[in-house]
Amino acid sequence: TEMLLRCAHHGSLDVARPFFALHAAAAVDCPRQIVRIAAKLYNFQLGSLDEEGRTPLMIAAATPIYHVRDLSDEGYTLEDVIHGDDNVNIPIDSSESQLHPSVIEILLQANVGAASQGACRTDPSGRLPLHMALESGKLWHQGVRDLIEAFPESVGISDRSSKLYPFLIAGLKSDLSSTFELVRLRPAVLMSQIKDKEKNNFGAVFKGTTRR
């Protein structure tokens, strides 16, 4: 399994290159049971940084949501064996995501006692996992809610790169339900944005009037 993860994540079996099994499991389209097992076997990697300075949680936040893989005999058909699996890299819908834990949820549950520390840790560009999850289009039930529960203050922290607050990122990249939930949790953030805009508009009008 480690060899398969190495090939899927790095594209080769180069043993000289640093490899983190948990980071690879969080990044590639593999059965979520593999993520669970990796999180138990390599629990110490939950806070480790890969070559790009990312933890498994950061990787999972930025990675697309993949279909849940049914590993039972009923989960595969003869056509799958002959023609391959046509569902690779196709995001799952919200109804399916509510029935199965996301990779984000699995990693947070595996990091009991330090989940909040992982959720408040930023990547090299200063982005929180919540920012990355929303930027990648994840919905409320696809790990966004779990990240907020682990680090509630993240709702009021803007993305250092885009300067956008989470509810604004959700409005651009996610859906209305996620946007509503974020605003509902911290309405003061929305009000501050409205006041800042009104203040800037008033300043522009006043400046123009003074010139005239």
PDB file of C-alpha atoms in Angstrom:
ATOM      1  CA  THR A   1       0.000   0.000   0.000  1.00  0.00           C
ATOM      2  CA  GLU A   2       2.861   2.364   0.783  1.00  0.00           C
ATOM      3  CA  MET A   3       4.377   1.638  -2.629  1.00  0.00           C
ATOM      4  CA  LEU A   4       1.078   2.403  -4.340  1.00  0.00           C
ATOM      5  CA  LEU A   5       0.716   5.627  -2.362  1.00  0.00           C
ATOM      6  CA  ARG A   6       4.259   6.644  -3.224  1.00  0.00           C
ATOM      7  CA  CYS A   7       3.624   6.068  -6.944  1.00  0.00           C
ATOM      8  CA  ALA A   8       0.267   7.846  -6.892  1.00  0.00           C
ATOM      9  CA  HIS A   9       1.597  10.833  -4.956  1.00  0.00           C
ATOM     10  CA  HIS A  10       5.113  11.251  -6.388  1.00  0.00           C
ATOM     11  CA  GLY A  11       4.731   9.442  -9.698  1.00  0.00           C
ATOM     12  CA  SER A  12       7.681   7.156  -9.012  1.00  0.00           C
ATOM     13  CA  LEU A  13       9.232   4.778  -6.482  1.00  0.00           C
ATOM     14  CA  ASP A  14      12.204   7.067  -5.843  1.00  0.00           C
ATOM     15  CA  VAL A  15      13.172   6.024  -2.308  1.00  0.00           C
ATOM     16  CA  ALA A  16      15.622   8.916  -2.037  1.00  0.00           C
ATOM     17  CA  ARG A  17      12.788  11.423  -2.055  1.00  0.00           C
ATOM     18  CA  PRO A  18      11.164  12.191   1.324  1.00  0.00           C
ATOM     19  CA  PHE A  19       7.852  10.356   1.638  1.00  0.00           C
ATOM     20  CA  PHE A  20       5.040  10.698   4.149  1.00  0.00           C
ATOM     21  CA  ALA A  21       2.402   7.994   3.878  1.00  0.00           C
ATOM     22  CA  LEU A  22      -0.304  10.024   5.639  1.00  0.00           C
ATOM     23  CA  HIS A  23       0.302  13.073   3.456  1.00  0.00           C
ATOM     24  CA  ALA A  24       0.044  10.880   0.358  1.00  0.00           C
ATOM     25  CA  ALA A  25      -3.178   9.243   1.573  1.00  0.00           C
ATOM     26  CA  ALA A  26      -4.689  12.694   2.153  1.00  0.00           C
ATOM     27  CA  ALA A  27      -3.710  13.853  -1.335  1.00  0.00           C
ATOM     28  CA  VAL A  28      -4.642  11.011  -3.688  1.00  0.00           C
ATOM     29  CA  ASP A  29      -7.904   9.310  -4.607  1.00  0.00           C
ATOM     30  CA  CYS A  30      -7.731   6.258  -2.343  1.00  0.00           C
ATOM     31  CA  PRO A  31     -10.241   4.425  -0.111  1.00  0.00           C
ATOM     32  CA  ARG A  32     -10.885   6.326   3.098  1.00  0.00           C
ATOM     33  CA  GLN A  33     -10.103   3.192   5.067  1.00  0.00           C
ATOM     34  CA  ILE A  34      -6.522   3.711   3.907  1.00  0.00           C
ATOM     35  CA  VAL A  35      -6.576   7.235   5.345  1.00  0.00           C
ATOM     36  CA  ARG A  36      -7.883   5.886   8.659  1.00  0.00           C
ATOM     37  CA  ILE A  37      -5.192   3.199   8.837  1.00  0.00           C
ATOM     38  CA  ALA A  38      -2.438   5.651   7.881  1.00  0.00           C
ATOM     39  CA  ALA A  39      -3.634   8.091  10.545  1.00  0.00           C
ATOM     40  CA  LYS A  40      -3.303   5.366  13.166  1.00  0.00           C
ATOM     41  CA  LEU A  41       0.004   3.902  11.990  1.00  0.00           C
ATOM     42  CA  TYR A  42       1.622   7.283  11.335  1.00  0.00           C
ATOM     43  CA  ASN A  43      -0.085   9.406  13.960  1.00  0.00           C
ATOM     44  CA  PHE A  44       3.136  11.359  14.430  1.00  0.00           C
ATOM     45  CA  GLN A  45       2.817  12.637  10.843  1.00  0.00           C
ATOM     46  CA  LEU A  46      -0.390  14.550  11.601  1.00  0.00           C
ATOM     47  CA  GLY A  47       1.699  17.607  12.469  1.00  0.00           C
ATOM     48  CA  SER A  48       4.601  16.950  10.102  1.00  0.00           C
ATOM     49  CA  LEU A  49       5.324  19.193   7.117  1.00  0.00           C
ATOM     50  CA  ASP A  50       6.005  17.830   3.650  1.00  0.00           C
ATOM     51  CA  GLU A  51       8.388  19.304   1.078  1.00  0.00           C
ATOM     52  CA  GLU A  52       5.952  22.143   0.424  1.00  0.00           C
ATOM     53  CA  GLY A  53       5.429  22.946   4.095  1.00  0.00           C
ATOM     54  CA  ARG A  54       1.978  21.387   4.368  1.00  0.00           C
ATOM     55  CA  THR A  55       0.411  19.125   6.973  1.00  0.00           C
ATOM     56  CA  PRO A  56      -1.959  16.289   5.951  1.00  0.00           C
ATOM     57  CA  LEU A  57      -4.888  18.485   7.029  1.00  0.00           C
ATOM     58  CA  MET A  58      -3.770  21.308   4.733  1.00  0.00           C
ATOM     59  CA  ILE A  59      -3.423  18.852   1.861  1.00  0.00           C
ATOM     60  CA  ALA A  60      -6.874  17.373   2.481  1.00  0.00           C
ATOM     61  CA  ALA A  61      -8.366  20.878   2.643  1.00  0.00           C
ATOM     62  CA  ALA A  62      -6.958  21.799  -0.768  1.00  0.00           C
ATOM     63  CA  THR A  63      -7.609  18.418  -2.430  1.00  0.00           C
ATOM     64  CA  PRO A  64     -10.896  17.707  -4.276  1.00  0.00           C
ATOM     65  CA  ILE A  65     -13.512  15.499  -2.613  1.00  0.00           C
ATOM     66  CA  TYR A  66     -13.459  12.047  -4.218  1.00  0.00           C
ATOM     67  CA  HIS A  67     -16.124   9.364  -4.400  1.00  0.00           C
ATOM     68  CA  VAL A  68     -16.282   6.965  -1.469  1.00  0.00           C
ATOM     69  CA  ARG A  69     -14.773   3.651  -2.565  1.00  0.00           C
ATOM     70  CA  ASP A  70     -16.844   0.536  -1.783  1.00  0.00           C
ATOM     71  CA  LEU A  71     -14.309  -2.206  -1.022  1.00  0.00           C
ATOM     72  CA  SER A  72     -16.893  -4.969  -0.629  1.00  0.00           C
ATOM     73  CA  ASP A  73     -17.561  -7.568  -3.330  1.00  0.00           C
ATOM     74  CA  GLU A  74     -20.766  -5.715  -4.208  1.00  0.00           C
ATOM     75  CA  GLY A  75     -18.771  -2.564  -4.875  1.00  0.00           C
ATOM     76  CA  TYR A  76     -17.147  -3.878  -8.063  1.00  0.00           C
ATOM     77  CA  THR A  77     -18.579  -5.300 -11.265  1.00  0.00           C
ATOM     78  CA  LEU A  78     -17.046  -7.158 -14.186  1.00  0.00           C
ATOM     79  CA  GLU A  79     -17.297  -3.967 -16.242  1.00  0.00           C
ATOM     80  CA  ASP A  80     -15.114  -2.171 -13.675  1.00  0.00           C
ATOM     81  CA  VAL A  81     -12.430  -4.819 -14.063  1.00  0.00           C
ATOM     82  CA  ILE A  82     -12.512  -4.710 -17.867  1.00  0.00           C
ATOM     83  CA  HIS A  83     -13.011  -1.011 -18.520  1.00  0.00           C
ATOM     84  CA  GLY A  84     -11.654   0.497 -15.321  1.00  0.00           C
ATOM     85  CA  ASP A  85     -13.300   2.880 -12.895  1.00  0.00           C
ATOM     86  CA  ASP A  86     -14.802   5.882 -14.658  1.00  0.00           C
ATOM     87  CA  ASN A  87     -15.481   7.727 -11.382  1.00  0.00           C
ATOM     88  CA  VAL A  88     -11.906   8.799 -10.681  1.00  0.00           C
ATOM     89  CA  ASN A  89     -11.562  12.490  -9.830  1.00  0.00           C
ATOM     90  CA  ILE A  90     -15.304  13.157 -10.065  1.00  0.00           C
ATOM     91  CA  PRO A  91     -16.399  15.137  -6.977  1.00  0.00           C
ATOM     92  CA  ILE A  92     -19.173  13.575  -4.922  1.00  0.00           C
ATOM     93  CA  ASP A  93     -22.424  15.395  -4.309  1.00  0.00           C
ATOM     94  CA  SER A  94     -23.501  16.842  -0.979  1.00  0.00           C
ATOM     95  CA  SER A  95     -25.909  13.969  -0.170  1.00  0.00           C
ATOM     96  CA  GLU A  96     -23.126  11.392  -0.424  1.00  0.00           C
ATOM     97  CA  SER A  97     -20.737  13.555   1.618  1.00  0.00           C
ATOM     98  CA  GLN A  98     -23.224  13.706   4.486  1.00  0.00           C
ATOM     99  CA  LEU A  99     -23.324   9.893   4.712  1.00  0.00           C
ATOM    100  CA  HIS A 100     -19.555   9.409   4.892  1.00  0.00           C
ATOM    101  CA  PRO A 101     -16.891  11.303   6.838  1.00  0.00           C
ATOM    102  CA  SER A 102     -14.592  13.436   4.740  1.00  0.00           C
ATOM    103  CA  VAL A 103     -10.815  13.030   4.831  1.00  0.00           C
ATOM    104  CA  ILE A 104     -10.720  16.300   6.786  1.00  0.00           C
ATOM    105  CA  GLU A 105     -13.020  14.839   9.442  1.00  0.00           C
ATOM    106  CA  ILE A 106     -10.973  11.624   9.614  1.00  0.00           C
ATOM    107  CA  LEU A 107      -7.758  13.565  10.189  1.00  0.00           C
ATOM    108  CA  LEU A 108      -9.301  15.831  12.830  1.00  0.00           C
ATOM    109  CA  GLN A 109     -10.739  12.848  14.691  1.00  0.00           C
ATOM    110  CA  ALA A 110      -7.362  11.109  14.574  1.00  0.00           C
ATOM    111  CA  ASN A 111      -5.730  14.191  16.057  1.00  0.00           C
ATOM    112  CA  VAL A 112      -7.806  14.251  19.242  1.00  0.00           C
ATOM    113  CA  GLY A 113      -6.372  16.756  21.706  1.00  0.00           C
ATOM    114  CA  ALA A 114      -4.502  18.693  19.041  1.00  0.00           C
ATOM    115  CA  ALA A 115      -7.167  19.120  16.367  1.00  0.00           C
ATOM    116  CA  SER A 116      -7.564  22.829  17.103  1.00  0.00           C
ATOM    117  CA  GLN A 117      -3.825  23.299  16.788  1.00  0.00           C
ATOM    118  CA  GLY A 118      -3.890  21.649  13.362  1.00  0.00           C
ATOM    119  CA  ALA A 119      -6.880  23.710  12.203  1.00  0.00           C
ATOM    120  CA  CYS A 120      -5.262  27.004  13.216  1.00  0.00           C
ATOM    121  CA  ARG A 121      -1.928  26.242  11.582  1.00  0.00           C
ATOM    122  CA  THR A 122      -1.205  28.161   8.379  1.00  0.00           C
ATOM    123  CA  ASP A 123       0.652  27.107   5.240  1.00  0.00           C
ATOM    124  CA  PRO A 124       3.745  28.967   3.948  1.00  0.00           C
ATOM    125  CA  SER A 125       1.505  31.591   2.312  1.00  0.00           C
ATOM    126  CA  GLY A 126      -0.373  32.202   5.566  1.00  0.00           C
ATOM    127  CA  ARG A 127      -3.601  30.425   4.661  1.00  0.00           C
ATOM    128  CA  LEU A 128      -5.688  28.444   7.131  1.00  0.00           C
ATOM    129  CA  PRO A 129      -7.100  25.008   6.235  1.00  0.00           C
ATOM    130  CA  LEU A 130     -10.569  26.625   6.260  1.00  0.00           C
ATOM    131  CA  HIS A 131      -9.513  29.095   3.574  1.00  0.00           C
ATOM    132  CA  MET A 132      -8.114  26.276   1.438  1.00  0.00           C
ATOM    133  CA  ALA A 133     -11.196  24.090   1.904  1.00  0.00           C
ATOM    134  CA  LEU A 134     -13.538  26.864   0.783  1.00  0.00           C
ATOM    135  CA  GLU A 135     -11.250  27.872  -2.084  1.00  0.00           C
ATOM    136  CA  SER A 136     -11.348  24.283  -3.378  1.00  0.00           C
ATOM    137  CA  GLY A 137     -15.162  24.428  -3.391  1.00  0.00           C
ATOM    138  CA  LYS A 138     -15.870  22.181  -0.406  1.00  0.00           C
ATOM    139  CA  LEU A 139     -19.349  22.405   1.086  1.00  0.00           C
ATOM    140  CA  TRP A 140     -20.460  22.688   4.708  1.00  0.00           C
ATOM    141  CA  HIS A 141     -20.696  18.894   5.150  1.00  0.00           C
ATOM    142  CA  GLN A 142     -17.446  18.201   3.312  1.00  0.00           C
ATOM    143  CA  GLY A 143     -15.117  19.284   6.101  1.00  0.00           C
ATOM    144  CA  VAL A 144     -15.891  23.003   6.426  1.00  0.00           C
ATOM    145  CA  ARG A 145     -18.043  22.524   9.512  1.00  0.00           C
ATOM    146  CA  ASP A 146     -15.429  20.251  11.115  1.00  0.00           C
ATOM    147  CA  LEU A 147     -12.652  22.797  10.591  1.00  0.00           C
ATOM    148  CA  ILE A 148     -14.765  25.523  12.186  1.00  0.00           C
ATOM    149  CA  GLU A 149     -15.667  23.322  15.151  1.00  0.00           C
ATOM    150  CA  ALA A 150     -11.952  22.658  15.680  1.00  0.00           C
ATOM    151  CA  PHE A 151     -11.007  26.344  15.360  1.00  0.00           C
ATOM    152  CA  PRO A 152     -14.097  28.627  15.696  1.00  0.00           C
ATOM    153  CA  GLU A 153     -12.024  31.807  15.470  1.00  0.00           C
ATOM    154  CA  SER A 154     -11.161  30.980  11.849  1.00  0.00           C
ATOM    155  CA  VAL A 155     -14.576  32.324  10.747  1.00  0.00           C
ATOM    156  CA  GLY A 156     -13.377  35.839  11.532  1.00  0.00           C
ATOM    157  CA  ILE A 157      -9.880  35.545  10.031  1.00  0.00           C
ATOM    158  CA  SER A 158      -9.290  36.762   6.484  1.00  0.00           C
ATOM    159  CA  ASP A 159      -7.166  34.927   3.938  1.00  0.00           C
ATOM    160  CA  ARG A 160      -3.741  36.549   3.938  1.00  0.00           C
ATOM    161  CA  SER A 161      -3.391  36.070   0.181  1.00  0.00           C
ATOM    162  CA  SER A 162      -6.782  37.233  -1.100  1.00  0.00           C
ATOM    163  CA  LYS A 163      -7.715  39.376   1.941  1.00  0.00           C
ATOM    164  CA  LEU A 164     -11.162  37.754   1.814  1.00  0.00           C
ATOM    165  CA  TYR A 165     -13.034  36.470   4.845  1.00  0.00           C
ATOM    166  CA  PRO A 166     -14.315  32.872   4.789  1.00  0.00           C
ATOM    167  CA  PHE A 167     -17.915  33.854   4.018  1.00  0.00           C
ATOM    168  CA  LEU A 168     -16.731  35.806   0.975  1.00  0.00           C
ATOM    169  CA  ILE A 169     -14.627  32.875  -0.264  1.00  0.00           C
ATOM    170  CA  ALA A 170     -17.649  30.612   0.190  1.00  0.00           C
ATOM    171  CA  GLY A 171     -19.779  33.040  -1.817  1.00  0.00           C
ATOM    172  CA  LEU A 172     -17.317  32.868  -4.693  1.00  0.00           C
ATOM    173  CA  LYS A 173     -16.244  29.219  -4.601  1.00  0.00           C
ATOM    174  CA  SER A 174     -18.700  27.177  -2.514  1.00  0.00           C
ATOM    175  CA  ASP A 175     -22.504  27.368  -2.205  1.00  0.00           C
ATOM    176  CA  LEU A 176     -25.167  29.547  -0.590  1.00  0.00           C
ATOM    177  CA  SER A 177     -25.722  27.142   2.316  1.00  0.00           C
ATOM    178  CA  SER A 178     -22.068  27.297   3.355  1.00  0.00           C
ATOM    179  CA  THR A 179     -22.059  31.080   2.937  1.00  0.00           C
ATOM    180  CA  PHE A 180     -25.172  31.403   5.102  1.00  0.00           C
ATOM    181  CA  GLU A 181     -23.745  29.206   7.851  1.00  0.00           C
ATOM    182  CA  LEU A 182     -20.530  31.240   7.953  1.00  0.00           C
ATOM    183  CA  VAL A 183     -22.420  34.535   8.150  1.00  0.00           C
ATOM    184  CA  ARG A 184     -24.753  33.125  10.787  1.00  0.00           C
ATOM    185  CA  LEU A 185     -21.824  32.099  12.975  1.00  0.00           C
ATOM    186  CA  ARG A 186     -20.133  35.509  12.830  1.00  0.00           C
ATOM    187  CA  PRO A 187     -22.538  38.225  11.552  1.00  0.00           C
ATOM    188  CA  ALA A 188     -20.238  40.923  12.941  1.00  0.00           C
ATOM    189  CA  VAL A 189     -17.735  40.137  10.175  1.00  0.00           C
ATOM    190  CA  LEU A 190     -20.348  40.876   7.508  1.00  0.00           C
ATOM    191  CA  MET A 191     -21.404  44.082   9.274  1.00  0.00           C
ATOM    192  CA  SER A 192     -17.814  45.291   9.478  1.00  0.00           C
ATOM    193  CA  GLN A 193     -17.393  44.712   5.744  1.00  0.00           C
ATOM    194  CA  ILE A 194     -20.565  46.689   5.018  1.00  0.00           C
ATOM    195  CA  LYS A 195     -19.445  49.568   7.264  1.00  0.00           C
ATOM    196  CA  ASP A 196     -16.000  49.637   5.657  1.00  0.00           C
ATOM    197  CA  LYS A 197     -17.558  49.807   2.203  1.00  0.00           C
ATOM    198  CA  GLU A 198     -19.935  52.594   3.241  1.00  0.00           C
ATOM    199  CA  LYS A 199     -17.051  54.486   4.813  1.00  0.00           C
ATOM    200  CA  ASN A 200     -14.938  54.143   1.668  1.00  0.00           C
ATOM    201  CA  ASN A 201     -17.833  55.261  -0.547  1.00  0.00           C
ATOM    202  CA  PHE A 202     -18.511  58.243   1.690  1.00  0.00           C
ATOM    203  CA  GLY A 203     -14.830  59.158   1.634  1.00  0.00           C
ATOM    204  CA  ALA A 204     -14.749  59.048  -2.153  1.00  0.00           C
ATOM    205  CA  VAL A 205     -17.856  61.243  -2.433  1.00  0.00           C
ATOM    206  CA  PHE A 206     -16.536  63.715   0.144  1.00  0.00           C
ATOM    207  CA  LYS A 207     -13.185  63.928  -1.629  1.00  0.00           C
ATOM    208  CA  GLY A 208     -14.883  64.641  -4.944  1.00  0.00           C
ATOM    209  CA  THR A 209     -17.093  67.318  -3.385  1.00  0.00           C
ATOM    210  CA  THR A 210     -14.085  69.039  -1.835  1.00  0.00           C
ATOM    211  CA  ARG A 211     -12.331  69.207  -5.172  1.00  0.00           C
ATOM    212  CA  ARG A 212     -15.357  70.776  -6.836  1.00  0.00           C
TER     213      ARG A 212
END
